PDB file of C-alpha atoms in Angstrom:
ATOM      1  CA  UNK A   1     153.173 116.523  97.037  1.00 52.00           C
ATOM      2  CA  UNK A   2     150.372 115.860  99.502  1.00 59.00           C
ATOM      3  CA  UNK A   3     152.501 114.243 102.145  1.00 58.00           C
ATOM      4  CA  UNK A   4     150.217 115.174 105.067  1.00 75.00           C
ATOM      5  CA  UNK A   5     147.363 113.205 103.589  1.00 82.00           C
ATOM      6  CA  UNK A   6     146.895 109.693 104.939  1.00 86.00           C
ATOM      7  CA  UNK A   7     148.291 107.423 102.190  1.00 87.00           C
ATOM      8  CA  UNK A   8     145.810 104.698 103.061  1.00 88.00           C
ATOM      9  CA  UNK A   9     142.914 107.020 102.289  1.00 89.00           C
ATOM     10  CA  UNK A  10     144.517 109.012  99.508  1.00 86.00           C
ATOM     11  CA  UNK A  11     143.771 106.418  96.859  1.00 87.00           C
ATOM     12  CA  UNK A  12     140.635 106.638  94.754  1.00 87.00           C
ATOM     13  CA  UNK A  13     139.135 103.241  95.369  1.00 92.00           C
ATOM     14  CA  UNK A  14     139.931 103.074  99.086  1.00 93.00           C
ATOM     15  CA  UNK A  15     138.560 106.580  99.563  1.00 92.00           C
ATOM     16  CA  UNK A  16     135.419 105.620  97.639  1.00 92.00           C
ATOM     17  CA  UNK A  17     134.900 102.561  99.868  1.00 94.00           C
ATOM     18  CA  UNK A  18     135.420 104.615 103.028  1.00 95.00           C
ATOM     19  CA  UNK A  19     133.003 107.313 101.823  1.00 93.00           C
ATOM     20  CA  UNK A  20     130.338 104.698 101.154  1.00 92.00           C
ATOM     21  CA  UNK A  21     130.865 102.990 104.495  1.00 93.00           C
ATOM     22  CA  UNK A  22     130.786 106.228 106.464  1.00 91.00           C
ATOM     23  CA  UNK A  23     127.253 106.879 105.191  1.00 87.00           C
ATOM     24  CA  UNK A  24     125.749 103.502 106.098  1.00 89.00           C
ATOM     25  CA  UNK A  25     125.775 101.111 109.030  1.00 89.00           C
ATOM     26  CA  UNK A  26     127.206  98.197 107.071  1.00 91.00           C
ATOM     27  CA  UNK A  27     127.369  97.062 103.461  1.00 93.00           C
ATOM     28  CA  UNK A  28     127.982  93.905 101.483  1.00 92.00           C
ATOM     29  CA  UNK A  29     130.915  93.484  99.142  1.00 93.00           C
ATOM     30  CA  UNK A  30     128.543  93.351  96.148  1.00 91.00           C
ATOM     31  CA  UNK A  31     127.034  96.706  97.134  1.00 91.00           C
ATOM     32  CA  UNK A  32     130.490  98.327  97.294  1.00 93.00           C
ATOM     33  CA  UNK A  33     131.432  96.746  93.976  1.00 93.00           C
ATOM     34  CA  UNK A  34     128.313  98.073  92.264  1.00 90.00           C
ATOM     35  CA  UNK A  35     128.665 101.612  93.657  1.00 89.00           C
ATOM     36  CA  UNK A  36     132.386 101.971  92.933  1.00 91.00           C
ATOM     37  CA  UNK A  37     132.344 100.171  89.547  1.00 91.00           C
ATOM     38  CA  UNK A  38     135.556  98.426  90.593  1.00 91.00           C
ATOM     39  CA  UNK A  39     136.597  94.912  89.676  1.00 93.00           C
ATOM     40  CA  UNK A  40     136.166  92.264  92.364  1.00 92.00           C
ATOM     41  CA  UNK A  41     139.915  91.572  92.463  1.00 93.00           C
ATOM     42  CA  UNK A  42     140.970  95.175  92.905  1.00 93.00           C
ATOM     43  CA  UNK A  43     138.222  95.841  95.439  1.00 94.00           C
ATOM     44  CA  UNK A  44     139.269  92.795  97.519  1.00 94.00           C
ATOM     45  CA  UNK A  45     142.859  94.013  97.640  1.00 94.00           C
ATOM     46  CA  UNK A  46     141.869  97.532  98.730  1.00 94.00           C
ATOM     47  CA  UNK A  47     139.418  96.236 101.328  1.00 95.00           C
ATOM     48  CA  UNK A  48     142.179  94.057 102.729  1.00 95.00           C
ATOM     49  CA  UNK A  49     144.457  97.121 103.022  1.00 94.00           C
ATOM     50  CA  UNK A  50     141.754  99.095 104.842  1.00 95.00           C
ATOM     51  CA  UNK A  51     141.196  96.166 107.134  1.00 95.00           C
ATOM     52  CA  UNK A  52     144.910  95.861 107.924  1.00 94.00           C
ATOM     53  CA  UNK A  53     144.967  99.572 108.787  1.00 93.00           C
ATOM     54  CA  UNK A  54     142.111  98.927 111.215  1.00 95.00           C
ATOM     55  CA  UNK A  55     139.796 101.318 109.356  1.00 95.00           C
ATOM     56  CA  UNK A  56     137.117  98.750 108.571  1.00 95.00           C
ATOM     57  CA  UNK A  57     135.798  95.491 109.970  1.00 95.00           C
ATOM     58  CA  UNK A  58     135.231  92.659 107.547  1.00 95.00           C
ATOM     59  CA  UNK A  59     132.940  89.769 108.420  1.00 94.00           C
ATOM     60  CA  UNK A  60     132.826  86.765 106.154  1.00 91.00           C
ATOM     61  CA  UNK A  61     129.833  84.479 106.470  1.00 86.00           C
ATOM     62  CA  UNK A  62     127.564  82.209 104.490  1.00 83.00           C
ATOM     63  CA  UNK A  63     124.097  83.148 103.314  1.00 76.00           C
ATOM     64  CA  UNK A  64     122.107  80.382 101.604  1.00 76.00           C
ATOM     65  CA  UNK A  65     125.372  78.537 100.922  1.00 79.00           C
ATOM     66  CA  UNK A  66     126.928  81.544  99.220  1.00 81.00           C
ATOM     67  CA  UNK A  67     129.841  83.383 100.800  1.00 84.00           C
ATOM     68  CA  UNK A  68     129.003  86.887 101.879  1.00 87.00           C
ATOM     69  CA  UNK A  69     131.387  89.630 102.932  1.00 92.00           C
ATOM     70  CA  UNK A  70     130.060  92.427 105.112  1.00 93.00           C
ATOM     71  CA  UNK A  71     132.111  95.583 105.656  1.00 95.00           C
ATOM     72  CA  UNK A  72     131.703  98.148 108.356  1.00 95.00           C
ATOM     73  CA  UNK A  73     133.716 101.245 109.266  1.00 94.00           C
ATOM     74  CA  UNK A  74     135.483 101.194 112.670  1.00 95.00           C
ATOM     75  CA  UNK A  75     135.843 104.145 115.099  1.00 94.00           C
ATOM     76  CA  UNK A  76     139.524 104.335 114.024  1.00 94.00           C
ATOM     77  CA  UNK A  77     138.330 104.542 110.426  1.00 93.00           C
ATOM     78  CA  UNK A  78     135.857 107.319 111.233  1.00 94.00           C
ATOM     79  CA  UNK A  79     138.614 109.279 112.961  1.00 93.00           C
ATOM     80  CA  UNK A  80     141.073 108.782 110.096  1.00 93.00           C
ATOM     81  CA  UNK A  81     138.412 109.840 107.588  1.00 92.00           C
ATOM     82  CA  UNK A  82     137.667 112.942 109.627  1.00 91.00           C
ATOM     83  CA  UNK A  83     141.351 113.916 109.815  1.00 91.00           C
ATOM     84  CA  UNK A  84     141.736 113.257 106.077  1.00 90.00           C
ATOM     85  CA  UNK A  85     138.820 115.554 105.202  1.00 89.00           C
ATOM     86  CA  UNK A  86     140.161 118.281 107.528  1.00 88.00           C
ATOM     87  CA  UNK A  87     143.599 118.056 105.860  1.00 87.00           C
ATOM     88  CA  UNK A  88     141.957 118.255 102.436  1.00 85.00           C
ATOM     89  CA  UNK A  89     140.223 121.426 103.511  1.00 84.00           C
ATOM     90  CA  UNK A  90     143.468 123.044 104.629  1.00 84.00           C
ATOM     91  CA  UNK A  91     145.042 122.190 101.259  1.00 79.00           C
ATOM     92  CA  UNK A  92     142.132 123.732  99.445  1.00 78.00           C
ATOM     93  CA  UNK A  93     142.212 126.822 101.624  1.00 77.00           C
ATOM     94  CA  UNK A  94     145.854 127.481 100.686  1.00 69.00           C
TER      95      UNK A  94
ATOM     96  CA  UNK B   1     139.037 103.539  89.093  1.00 45.00           C
ATOM     97  CA  UNK B   2     142.745 104.177  88.825  1.00 46.00           C
ATOM     98  CA  UNK B   3     145.137 104.283  91.721  1.00 49.00           C
ATOM     99  CA  UNK B   4     147.295 107.201  90.625  1.00 53.00           C
ATOM    100  CA  UNK B   5     147.620 110.262  92.770  1.00 61.00           C
ATOM    101  CA  UNK B   6     144.782 112.696  92.533  1.00 74.00           C
ATOM    102  CA  UNK B   7     144.426 116.177  93.938  1.00 79.00           C
ATOM    103  CA  UNK B   8     142.451 117.267  97.039  1.00 78.00           C
ATOM    104  CA  UNK B   9     139.667 118.773  94.954  1.00 81.00           C
ATOM    105  CA  UNK B  10     139.064 115.451  93.215  1.00 83.00           C
ATOM    106  CA  UNK B  11     139.166 113.752  96.604  1.00 85.00           C
ATOM    107  CA  UNK B  12     136.381 115.925  97.943  1.00 85.00           C
ATOM    108  CA  UNK B  13     134.304 115.410  94.805  1.00 86.00           C
ATOM    109  CA  UNK B  14     134.746 111.666  95.098  1.00 87.00           C
ATOM    110  CA  UNK B  15     133.719 111.671  98.771  1.00 87.00           C
ATOM    111  CA  UNK B  16     130.667 113.746  97.987  1.00 85.00           C
ATOM    112  CA  UNK B  17     129.565 111.590  95.067  1.00 85.00           C
ATOM    113  CA  UNK B  18     130.005 108.347  97.045  1.00 85.00           C
ATOM    114  CA  UNK B  19     128.055 109.655 100.028  1.00 82.00           C
ATOM    115  CA  UNK B  20     125.245 110.632  97.671  1.00 79.00           C
ATOM    116  CA  UNK B  21     125.387 107.277  95.938  1.00 79.00           C
ATOM    117  CA  UNK B  22     125.065 105.448  99.246  1.00 76.00           C
ATOM    118  CA  UNK B  23     121.957 107.435 100.046  1.00 69.00           C
ATOM    119  CA  UNK B  24     120.310 107.691  96.646  1.00 56.00           C
ATOM    120  CA  UNK B  25     117.774 104.927  97.168  1.00 60.00           C
ATOM    121  CA  UNK B  26     114.583 105.684  98.977  1.00 59.00           C
ATOM    122  CA  UNK B  27     114.022 102.206 100.333  1.00 67.00           C
ATOM    123  CA  UNK B  28     110.519 102.455 101.753  1.00 75.00           C
ATOM    124  CA  UNK B  29     107.849 101.233  99.344  1.00 81.00           C
ATOM    125  CA  UNK B  30     104.950 101.719 101.766  1.00 84.00           C
ATOM    126  CA  UNK B  31     103.736  98.116 101.511  1.00 85.00           C
ATOM    127  CA  UNK B  32     103.684  97.500 105.276  1.00 85.00           C
ATOM    128  CA  UNK B  33     101.843 100.752 105.938  1.00 88.00           C
ATOM    129  CA  UNK B  34      99.225  99.741 103.379  1.00 91.00           C
ATOM    130  CA  UNK B  35      98.915  96.173 104.606  1.00 90.00           C
ATOM    131  CA  UNK B  36      98.441  97.121 108.257  1.00 89.00           C
ATOM    132  CA  UNK B  37      96.414 100.203 107.419  1.00 91.00           C
ATOM    133  CA  UNK B  38      93.862  98.149 105.496  1.00 93.00           C
ATOM    134  CA  UNK B  39      93.838  95.232 107.958  1.00 92.00           C
ATOM    135  CA  UNK B  40      93.190  97.457 110.978  1.00 90.00           C
ATOM    136  CA  UNK B  41      90.699  99.509 108.940  1.00 92.00           C
ATOM    137  CA  UNK B  42      88.634  96.440 107.949  1.00 91.00           C
ATOM    138  CA  UNK B  43      88.910  94.753 111.376  1.00 90.00           C
ATOM    139  CA  UNK B  44      87.943  97.818 113.381  1.00 88.00           C
ATOM    140  CA  UNK B  45      85.046  98.644 111.073  1.00 89.00           C
ATOM    141  CA  UNK B  46      83.791  95.051 111.184  1.00 90.00           C
ATOM    142  CA  UNK B  47      84.079  95.088 114.946  1.00 86.00           C
ATOM    143  CA  UNK B  48      82.051  98.299 115.075  1.00 86.00           C
ATOM    144  CA  UNK B  49      79.298  96.781 112.912  1.00 88.00           C
ATOM    145  CA  UNK B  50      79.175  93.585 115.014  1.00 86.00           C
ATOM    146  CA  UNK B  51      79.127  95.579 118.234  1.00 81.00           C
ATOM    147  CA  UNK B  52      76.810  98.435 117.313  1.00 81.00           C
ATOM    148  CA  UNK B  53      74.295  96.868 114.953  1.00 84.00           C
ATOM    149  CA  UNK B  54      74.316  93.183 115.878  1.00 83.00           C
ATOM    150  CA  UNK B  55      75.165  93.537 119.592  1.00 79.00           C
ATOM    151  CA  UNK B  56      77.402  90.532 119.124  1.00 77.00           C
ATOM    152  CA  UNK B  57      79.230  89.935 122.440  1.00 77.00           C
ATOM    153  CA  UNK B  58      82.398  88.442 120.915  1.00 76.00           C
ATOM    154  CA  UNK B  59      82.940  91.306 118.473  1.00 75.00           C
ATOM    155  CA  UNK B  60      86.694  91.366 119.185  1.00 76.00           C
ATOM    156  CA  UNK B  61      87.016  87.980 117.454  1.00 79.00           C
ATOM    157  CA  UNK B  62      87.726  89.760 114.137  1.00 81.00           C
ATOM    158  CA  UNK B  63      91.186  90.629 115.448  1.00 82.00           C
ATOM    159  CA  UNK B  64      92.294  87.008 115.190  1.00 84.00           C
ATOM    160  CA  UNK B  65      92.634  87.731 111.468  1.00 83.00           C
ATOM    161  CA  UNK B  66      95.568  89.971 112.303  1.00 83.00           C
ATOM    162  CA  UNK B  67      97.595  86.949 113.456  1.00 86.00           C
ATOM    163  CA  UNK B  68      97.635  85.708 109.870  1.00 89.00           C
ATOM    164  CA  UNK B  69      99.023  89.078 108.833  1.00 88.00           C
ATOM    165  CA  UNK B  70     101.674  88.862 111.578  1.00 87.00           C
ATOM    166  CA  UNK B  71     102.825  85.502 110.158  1.00 91.00           C
ATOM    167  CA  UNK B  72     102.893  86.940 106.645  1.00 90.00           C
ATOM    168  CA  UNK B  73     104.894  89.902 107.888  1.00 88.00           C
ATOM    169  CA  UNK B  74     107.505  87.733 109.615  1.00 89.00           C
ATOM    170  CA  UNK B  75     108.012  85.811 106.348  1.00 91.00           C
ATOM    171  CA  UNK B  76     108.155  89.073 104.368  1.00 88.00           C
ATOM    172  CA  UNK B  77     110.731  90.678 106.693  1.00 86.00           C
ATOM    173  CA  UNK B  78     112.920  87.564 106.640  1.00 87.00           C
ATOM    174  CA  UNK B  79     112.891  87.642 102.852  1.00 86.00           C
ATOM    175  CA  UNK B  80     113.778  91.349 102.849  1.00 83.00           C
ATOM    176  CA  UNK B  81     116.691  90.794 105.230  1.00 82.00           C
ATOM    177  CA  UNK B  82     118.018  88.045 102.962  1.00 81.00           C
ATOM    178  CA  UNK B  83     117.932  90.337  99.938  1.00 80.00           C
ATOM    179  CA  UNK B  84     119.449  93.274 101.788  1.00 81.00           C
ATOM    180  CA  UNK B  85     122.944  94.245 100.703  1.00 84.00           C
ATOM    181  CA  UNK B  86     123.341  97.405 102.698  1.00 84.00           C
ATOM    182  CA  UNK B  87     122.132  98.479 106.081  1.00 85.00           C
ATOM    183  CA  UNK B  88     121.521 102.196 106.435  1.00 85.00           C
ATOM    184  CA  UNK B  89     121.241 104.114 109.693  1.00 85.00           C
ATOM    185  CA  UNK B  90     117.751 105.218 108.676  1.00 85.00           C
ATOM    186  CA  UNK B  91     116.575 101.635 108.243  1.00 85.00           C
ATOM    187  CA  UNK B  92     118.246 100.605 111.473  1.00 87.00           C
ATOM    188  CA  UNK B  93     116.573 103.330 113.550  1.00 90.00           C
ATOM    189  CA  UNK B  94     113.193 102.828 111.859  1.00 89.00           C
ATOM    190  CA  UNK B  95     113.336  99.121 112.677  1.00 88.00           C
ATOM    191  CA  UNK B  96     113.680  99.939 116.359  1.00 93.00           C
ATOM    192  CA  UNK B  97     110.935 102.577 116.258  1.00 94.00           C
ATOM    193  CA  UNK B  98     108.503  99.934 114.992  1.00 91.00           C
ATOM    194  CA  UNK B  99     109.779  97.286 117.386  1.00 92.00           C
ATOM    195  CA  UNK B 100     109.140  99.689 120.283  1.00 95.00           C
ATOM    196  CA  UNK B 101     105.632 100.279 118.960  1.00 93.00           C
ATOM    197  CA  UNK B 102     104.883  96.535 118.766  1.00 90.00           C
ATOM    198  CA  UNK B 103     106.191  96.006 122.318  1.00 93.00           C
ATOM    199  CA  UNK B 104     104.100  98.896 123.670  1.00 93.00           C
ATOM    200  CA  UNK B 105     100.944  97.600 121.961  1.00 89.00           C
ATOM    201  CA  UNK B 106     101.447  94.092 123.381  1.00 87.00           C
ATOM    202  CA  UNK B 107     102.243  95.441 126.854  1.00 90.00           C
ATOM    203  CA  UNK B 108      99.146  97.568 126.723  1.00 87.00           C
ATOM    204  CA  UNK B 109      96.993  94.611 125.712  1.00 81.00           C
ATOM    205  CA  UNK B 110      98.121  92.813 128.879  1.00 81.00           C
ATOM    206  CA  UNK B 111      98.086  95.795 131.206  1.00 83.00           C
ATOM    207  CA  UNK B 112      95.024  97.795 130.292  1.00 78.00           C
ATOM    208  CA  UNK B 113      92.426  95.430 131.733  1.00 72.00           C
ATOM    209  CA  UNK B 114      94.209  95.444 135.090  1.00 74.00           C
ATOM    210  CA  UNK B 115      94.986  99.132 135.188  1.00 74.00           C
ATOM    211  CA  UNK B 116      91.456 100.267 134.402  1.00 70.00           C
ATOM    212  CA  UNK B 117      89.809  97.548 136.510  1.00 70.00           C
ATOM    213  CA  UNK B 118      87.721  96.231 133.644  1.00 63.00           C
ATOM    214  CA  UNK B 119      86.577  99.661 132.514  1.00 68.00           C
ATOM    215  CA  UNK B 120      89.013  99.694 129.611  1.00 67.00           C
ATOM    216  CA  UNK B 121      86.350 100.179 126.941  1.00 69.00           C
ATOM    217  CA  UNK B 122      86.105 103.877 127.625  1.00 72.00           C
ATOM    218  CA  UNK B 123      89.847 104.452 127.546  1.00 79.00           C
ATOM    219  CA  UNK B 124      91.129 102.171 124.832  1.00 82.00           C
ATOM    220  CA  UNK B 125      90.417 104.314 121.758  1.00 85.00           C
ATOM    221  CA  UNK B 126      92.165 107.520 122.901  1.00 88.00           C
ATOM    222  CA  UNK B 127      95.110 105.486 124.231  1.00 89.00           C
ATOM    223  CA  UNK B 128      95.458 103.462 121.009  1.00 89.00           C
ATOM    224  CA  UNK B 129      95.219 106.594 118.870  1.00 91.00           C
ATOM    225  CA  UNK B 130      97.915 108.300 120.948  1.00 93.00           C
ATOM    226  CA  UNK B 131     100.231 105.309 120.525  1.00 94.00           C
ATOM    227  CA  UNK B 132      99.457 104.869 116.785  1.00 92.00           C
ATOM    228  CA  UNK B 133     100.655 108.415 116.235  1.00 93.00           C
ATOM    229  CA  UNK B 134     104.138 107.805 117.675  1.00 95.00           C
ATOM    230  CA  UNK B 135     105.759 105.471 115.071  1.00 94.00           C
ATOM    231  CA  UNK B 136     104.001 107.294 112.245  1.00 94.00           C
ATOM    232  CA  UNK B 137     105.227 110.709 113.350  1.00 96.00           C
ATOM    233  CA  UNK B 138     108.784 109.436 113.955  1.00 95.00           C
ATOM    234  CA  UNK B 139     108.869 107.586 110.610  1.00 92.00           C
ATOM    235  CA  UNK B 140     107.838 110.811 108.904  1.00 92.00           C
ATOM    236  CA  UNK B 141     110.650 112.711 110.614  1.00 92.00           C
ATOM    237  CA  UNK B 142     113.286 110.031 109.928  1.00 89.00           C
ATOM    238  CA  UNK B 143     112.255 109.513 106.281  1.00 87.00           C
ATOM    239  CA  UNK B 144     111.663 113.265 105.832  1.00 86.00           C
ATOM    240  CA  UNK B 145     108.224 112.439 104.495  1.00 89.00           C
ATOM    241  CA  UNK B 146     105.606 115.023 105.394  1.00 92.00           C
ATOM    242  CA  UNK B 147     102.403 112.967 104.867  1.00 93.00           C
ATOM    243  CA  UNK B 148     103.519 110.641 107.676  1.00 93.00           C
ATOM    244  CA  UNK B 149     104.281 113.578 109.992  1.00 95.00           C
ATOM    245  CA  UNK B 150     100.798 114.977 109.315  1.00 96.00           C
ATOM    246  CA  UNK B 151      99.296 111.498 109.777  1.00 95.00           C
ATOM    247  CA  UNK B 152     100.989 111.147 113.170  1.00 95.00           C
ATOM    248  CA  UNK B 153      99.710 114.517 114.338  1.00 96.00           C
ATOM    249  CA  UNK B 154      96.292 113.545 112.950  1.00 95.00           C
ATOM    250  CA  UNK B 155      96.244 110.485 115.241  1.00 95.00           C
ATOM    251  CA  UNK B 156      96.880 112.693 118.259  1.00 96.00           C
ATOM    252  CA  UNK B 157      94.108 115.110 117.262  1.00 95.00           C
ATOM    253  CA  UNK B 158      91.768 112.121 116.905  1.00 94.00           C
ATOM    254  CA  UNK B 159      92.850 110.937 120.378  1.00 92.00           C
ATOM    255  CA  UNK B 160      91.605 114.239 121.827  1.00 93.00           C
ATOM    256  CA  UNK B 161      88.438 113.962 119.727  1.00 92.00           C
ATOM    257  CA  UNK B 162      87.859 110.440 121.077  1.00 89.00           C
ATOM    258  CA  UNK B 163      88.060 111.727 124.612  1.00 86.00           C
ATOM    259  CA  UNK B 164      85.520 114.468 123.817  1.00 88.00           C
ATOM    260  CA  UNK B 165      83.104 112.059 122.111  1.00 85.00           C
ATOM    261  CA  UNK B 166      82.848 109.873 125.184  1.00 74.00           C
ATOM    262  CA  UNK B 167      80.472 107.274 123.721  1.00 77.00           C
ATOM    263  CA  UNK B 168      82.485 104.097 123.281  1.00 76.00           C
ATOM    264  CA  UNK B 169      80.854 102.849 120.069  1.00 78.00           C
ATOM    265  CA  UNK B 170      81.351 106.110 118.206  1.00 83.00           C
ATOM    266  CA  UNK B 171      84.787 106.643 119.691  1.00 84.00           C
ATOM    267  CA  UNK B 172      85.694 103.374 118.090  1.00 83.00           C
ATOM    268  CA  UNK B 173      84.931 104.731 114.606  1.00 87.00           C
ATOM    269  CA  UNK B 174      87.916 107.059 114.912  1.00 89.00           C
ATOM    270  CA  UNK B 175      90.287 104.101 114.616  1.00 89.00           C
ATOM    271  CA  UNK B 176      89.435 103.296 110.962  1.00 91.00           C
ATOM    272  CA  UNK B 177      89.547 107.043 110.306  1.00 92.00           C
ATOM    273  CA  UNK B 178      93.044 107.206 111.814  1.00 92.00           C
ATOM    274  CA  UNK B 179      94.084 104.316 109.558  1.00 93.00           C
ATOM    275  CA  UNK B 180      93.045 106.290 106.484  1.00 94.00           C
ATOM    276  CA  UNK B 181      94.888 109.493 107.390  1.00 93.00           C
ATOM    277  CA  UNK B 182      97.971 108.014 109.058  1.00 92.00           C
ATOM    278  CA  UNK B 183      98.654 104.717 107.301  1.00 91.00           C
ATOM    279  CA  UNK B 184      96.664 104.244 104.103  1.00 94.00           C
ATOM    280  CA  UNK B 185      97.051 107.671 102.439  1.00 94.00           C
ATOM    281  CA  UNK B 186     100.761 108.031 103.357  1.00 93.00           C
ATOM    282  CA  UNK B 187     101.228 104.379 102.300  1.00 92.00           C
ATOM    283  CA  UNK B 188      99.959 105.093  98.778  1.00 94.00           C
ATOM    284  CA  UNK B 189     102.044 108.282  98.597  1.00 92.00           C
ATOM    285  CA  UNK B 190     105.147 106.344  99.697  1.00 89.00           C
ATOM    286  CA  UNK B 191     104.470 103.727  97.062  1.00 90.00           C
ATOM    287  CA  UNK B 192     104.083 106.398  94.371  1.00 90.00           C
ATOM    288  CA  UNK B 193     107.385 107.995  95.421  1.00 86.00           C
ATOM    289  CA  UNK B 194     109.131 104.622  95.446  1.00 84.00           C
ATOM    290  CA  UNK B 195     107.830 103.728  91.974  1.00 84.00           C
ATOM    291  CA  UNK B 196     108.836 107.100  90.596  1.00 83.00           C
ATOM    292  CA  UNK B 197     112.466 106.653  91.658  1.00 77.00           C
ATOM    293  CA  UNK B 198     112.734 103.031  90.472  1.00 71.00           C
ATOM    294  CA  UNK B 199     111.767 104.036  86.940  1.00 70.00           C
TER     295      UNK B 199
END
């Protein structure tokens, strides 16, 4: 139906993550989890997909002996997001 | 959140709500403005009293107290960074505005004696007031918080006033005044705003 829309972005949780990351410099996994109300398992899977597409950078590190995952949007991700929003607008204008 | 297909209208609504959610916290509680505002206020006023009424030659000694505050601040910032789960562009830019300010103040401390050939007493107050205004004004613009913008402009007006006053001792009194209008009052207003949104 919406075949012009980027399938990576046209999924609720992935789009939510990208929208959050486009507004900030970088965010922790826990922040994304809280804002999207997603489960940790589902969120991990979607973040992995975004990472594989090259839309986000994921850095895993340790903070006070606890693992910490920091996500950040890449220039490719910004571009894809921009194109996605433009395509949405053309659909809505129809 | 489900993964089924959703229409473009829902997509736009989702994007909008997420962008708002990322921004909905006003993260500045004003504590650093208040801390430094009061420290500089007390130190500069004490220095004025020592200098003007007691003619004490080492009046600048009161500023050593600020080193304790610097140590406290380093500990405080480290703690904040540890607790931080998201890094916004606003916070990132503000951090560099204040870093620039600290560098300029330290550079000035080293350079001013040389540049003015020992006559720095008559120039220091207007110069300090001009520099104090910069991070305050920029913070006000970045945070979209008017009291800070007004405070920054206030510092610059006081810098002109200092130049007109001429007398070093009285010029010096404008520094605690600048602290009240540019740091302390906006600091309390920031804190009130922060508390209001955390309720």
